[in-house]
Short mmCIF file of C-alpha atoms in Angstrom, two decimals:
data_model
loop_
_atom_site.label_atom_id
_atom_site.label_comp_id
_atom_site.label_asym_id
_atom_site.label_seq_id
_atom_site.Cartn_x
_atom_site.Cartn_y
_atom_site.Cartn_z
CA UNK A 228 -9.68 26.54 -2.20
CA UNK A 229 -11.40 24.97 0.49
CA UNK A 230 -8.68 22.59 2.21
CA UNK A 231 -12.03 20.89 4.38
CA UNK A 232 -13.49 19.94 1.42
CA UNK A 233 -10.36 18.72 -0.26
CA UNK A 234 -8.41 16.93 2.75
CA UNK A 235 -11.03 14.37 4.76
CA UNK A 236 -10.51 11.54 7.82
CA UNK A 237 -11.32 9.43 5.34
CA UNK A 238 -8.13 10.22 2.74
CA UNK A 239 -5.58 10.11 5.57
CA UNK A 240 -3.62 7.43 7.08
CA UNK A 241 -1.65 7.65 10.04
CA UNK A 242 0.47 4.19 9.42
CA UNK A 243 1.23 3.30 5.74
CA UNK A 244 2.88 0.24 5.25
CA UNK A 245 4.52 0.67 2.16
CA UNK A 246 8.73 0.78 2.42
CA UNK A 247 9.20 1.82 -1.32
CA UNK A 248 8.67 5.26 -2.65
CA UNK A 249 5.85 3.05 -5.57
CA UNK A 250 4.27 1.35 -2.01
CA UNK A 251 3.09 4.55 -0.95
CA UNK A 252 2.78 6.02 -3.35
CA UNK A 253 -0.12 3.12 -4.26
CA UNK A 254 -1.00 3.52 -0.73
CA UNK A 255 -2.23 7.04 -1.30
CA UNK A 256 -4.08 6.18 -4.49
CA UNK A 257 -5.63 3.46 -2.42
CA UNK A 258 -7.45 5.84 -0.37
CA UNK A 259 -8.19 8.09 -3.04
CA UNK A 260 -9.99 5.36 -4.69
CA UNK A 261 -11.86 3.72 -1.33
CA UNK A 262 -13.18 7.39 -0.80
CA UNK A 263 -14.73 7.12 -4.38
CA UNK A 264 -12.11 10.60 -5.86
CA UNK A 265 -10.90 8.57 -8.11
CA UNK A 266 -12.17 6.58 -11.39
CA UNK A 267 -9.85 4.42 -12.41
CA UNK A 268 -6.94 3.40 -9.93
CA UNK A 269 -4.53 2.26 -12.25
CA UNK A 270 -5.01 5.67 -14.52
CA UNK A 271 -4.30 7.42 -11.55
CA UNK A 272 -1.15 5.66 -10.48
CA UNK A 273 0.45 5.77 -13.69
CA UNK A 274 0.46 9.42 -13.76
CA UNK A 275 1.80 10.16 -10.41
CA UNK A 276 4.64 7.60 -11.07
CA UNK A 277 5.47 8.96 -14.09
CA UNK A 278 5.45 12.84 -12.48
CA UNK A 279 7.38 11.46 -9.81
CA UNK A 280 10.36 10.08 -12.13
CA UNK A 281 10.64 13.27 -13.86
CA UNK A 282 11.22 15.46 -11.04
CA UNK A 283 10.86 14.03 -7.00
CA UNK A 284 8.57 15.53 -4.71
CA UNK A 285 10.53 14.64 -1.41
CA UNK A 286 10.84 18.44 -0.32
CA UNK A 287 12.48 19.13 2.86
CA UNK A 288 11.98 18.42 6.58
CA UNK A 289 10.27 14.71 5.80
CA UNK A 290 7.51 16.17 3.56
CA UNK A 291 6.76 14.47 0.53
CA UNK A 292 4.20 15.88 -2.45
CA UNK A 293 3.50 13.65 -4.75
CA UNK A 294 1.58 14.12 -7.73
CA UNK A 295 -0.29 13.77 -10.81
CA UNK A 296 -2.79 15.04 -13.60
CA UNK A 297 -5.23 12.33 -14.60
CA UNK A 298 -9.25 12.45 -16.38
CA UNK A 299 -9.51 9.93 -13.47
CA UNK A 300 -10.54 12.78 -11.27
CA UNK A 301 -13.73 15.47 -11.93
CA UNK A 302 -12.15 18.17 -9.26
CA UNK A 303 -8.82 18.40 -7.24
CA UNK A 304 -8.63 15.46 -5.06
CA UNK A 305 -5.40 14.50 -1.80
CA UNK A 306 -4.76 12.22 0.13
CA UNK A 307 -2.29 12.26 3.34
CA UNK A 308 -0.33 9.65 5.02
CA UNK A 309 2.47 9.26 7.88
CA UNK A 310 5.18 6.56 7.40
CA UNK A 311 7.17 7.46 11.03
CA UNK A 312 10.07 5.72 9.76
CA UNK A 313 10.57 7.90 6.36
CA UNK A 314 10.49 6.54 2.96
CA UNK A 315 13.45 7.59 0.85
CA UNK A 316 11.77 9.90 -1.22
CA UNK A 317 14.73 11.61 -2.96
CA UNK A 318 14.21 14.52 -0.74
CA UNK A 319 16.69 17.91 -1.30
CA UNK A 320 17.89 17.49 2.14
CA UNK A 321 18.70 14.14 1.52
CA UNK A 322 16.23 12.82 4.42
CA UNK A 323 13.63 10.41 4.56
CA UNK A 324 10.04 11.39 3.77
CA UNK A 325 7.65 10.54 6.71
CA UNK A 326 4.38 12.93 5.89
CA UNK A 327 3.45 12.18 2.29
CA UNK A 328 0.59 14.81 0.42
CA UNK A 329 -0.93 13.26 -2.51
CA UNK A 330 -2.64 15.49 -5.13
CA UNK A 331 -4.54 14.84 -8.22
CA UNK A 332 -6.38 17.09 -10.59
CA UNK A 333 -8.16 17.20 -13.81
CA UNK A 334 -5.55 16.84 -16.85
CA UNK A 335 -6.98 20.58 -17.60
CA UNK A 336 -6.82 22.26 -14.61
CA UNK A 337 -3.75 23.48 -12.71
CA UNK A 338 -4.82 26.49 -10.73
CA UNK A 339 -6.59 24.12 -7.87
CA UNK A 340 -3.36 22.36 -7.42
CA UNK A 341 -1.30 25.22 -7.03
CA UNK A 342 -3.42 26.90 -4.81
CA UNK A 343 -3.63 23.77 -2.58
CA UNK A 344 0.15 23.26 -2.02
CA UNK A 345 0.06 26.69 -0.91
CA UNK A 346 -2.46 26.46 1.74
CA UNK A 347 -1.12 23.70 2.66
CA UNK A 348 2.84 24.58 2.68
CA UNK A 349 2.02 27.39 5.68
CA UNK A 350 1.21 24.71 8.31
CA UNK A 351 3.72 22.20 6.86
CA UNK A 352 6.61 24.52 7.12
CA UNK A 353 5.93 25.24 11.22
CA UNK A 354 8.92 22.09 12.55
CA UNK A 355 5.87 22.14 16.16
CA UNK A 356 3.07 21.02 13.77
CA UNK A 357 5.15 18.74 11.61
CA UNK A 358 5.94 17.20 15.51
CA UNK A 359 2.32 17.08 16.37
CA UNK A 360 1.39 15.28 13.05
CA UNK A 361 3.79 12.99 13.69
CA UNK A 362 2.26 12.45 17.46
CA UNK A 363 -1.13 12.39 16.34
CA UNK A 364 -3.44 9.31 16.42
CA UNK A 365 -6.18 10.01 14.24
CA UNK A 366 -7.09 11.56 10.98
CA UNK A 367 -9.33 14.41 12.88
CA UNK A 368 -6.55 15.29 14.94
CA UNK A 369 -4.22 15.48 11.43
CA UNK A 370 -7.29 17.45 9.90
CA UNK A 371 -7.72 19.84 13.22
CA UNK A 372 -3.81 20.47 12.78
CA UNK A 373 -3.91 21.18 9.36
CA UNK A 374 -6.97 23.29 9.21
CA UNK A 375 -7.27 24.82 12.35
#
C-alpha cells in the first residue's frame, strides 16, 4: 500500500464545516469526488452512511474512520479532514471526533482497506502527532506528518 498515492493535499481539509456526523461525512465524499476518486457522489455516500449506522467508526482519542464499499470507486480511495471542535461521532471513549479518515474501496476488494487503516493507525496512535495535525495549516504539512 502506498499511503502517497492514496492520501493527497488535494483529499484533505484542515476546516470542515459540517456539525453533524452526515455533514462530514458528505464533506469527505465532497473531496473525494472534486479530486475525480469517485463516480457517482450519491453512490458513494449511501454506502458509508449505511456502514456507519451499523457499527460507528469514532475510535478513540478524536479519530474517526469512516467508511464504505461502493463500484463508485476503480481502486482504494481517502480522504482526511480536521473539525477542531469534534463531531460526536459515537466514539468508544465517548469523545468528540476531530480528525476524520474516509476510505472507500471497490465492493470486491477488502485487502487495500485493511492494509490502509494499518499504515495509517501507527502515526494516528502517537497523542504528539495527533497534536501536530491538529496545529497544522496545510494539507502538505498533514501529508509530511502522516507519511514522513
Amino acid at each position: 500500500m502506498n499511503l502517497k498515492k492514496t492520501l493527497t493535499a488535494e483529499t484533505i481539509s484542515l476546516n470542515l464545516q459540517g456539525t453533524t456526523k452526515d455533514a462530514v461525512l458528505a464533506e469527505l465524499v465532497d473531496l473525494l469526488m472534486a479530486s475525480g476518486h469517485i463516480r457517482d457522489r450519491d453512490a458513494v455516500l449511501k454506502a458509508v452512511q449505511e456502514r456507519e449506522k451499523r457499527m460507528s467508526t469514532g475510535m478513540q482519542n478524536g479519530i474517526a474512520i469512516p467508511h464504505g464499499k461502493s463500484d463508485s470507486v476503480d481502486c482504494l480511495v481517502a480522504a482526511l479532514g480536521i473539525k477542531r471542535s469534534g463531531v460526536d461521532f459515537g466514539a468508544l471513549d465517548g469523545q468528540p471526533s476531530v480528525i476524520f479518515v474516509m476510505t472507500v474501496s471497490p465492493d470486491s476488494r477488502t485487502g487495500p482497506h485493511i492494509q490502509f487503516l494499518a499504515e495509517i493507525s501507527r502515526p494516528l496512535n502517537d497523542p504528539a502527532v495527533r497534536a501536530k495535525l491538529l496545529a497544522a495549516t496545510t494539507p502538505d504539512e498533514v501529508l509530511h506528518l502522516l507519511l514522513g
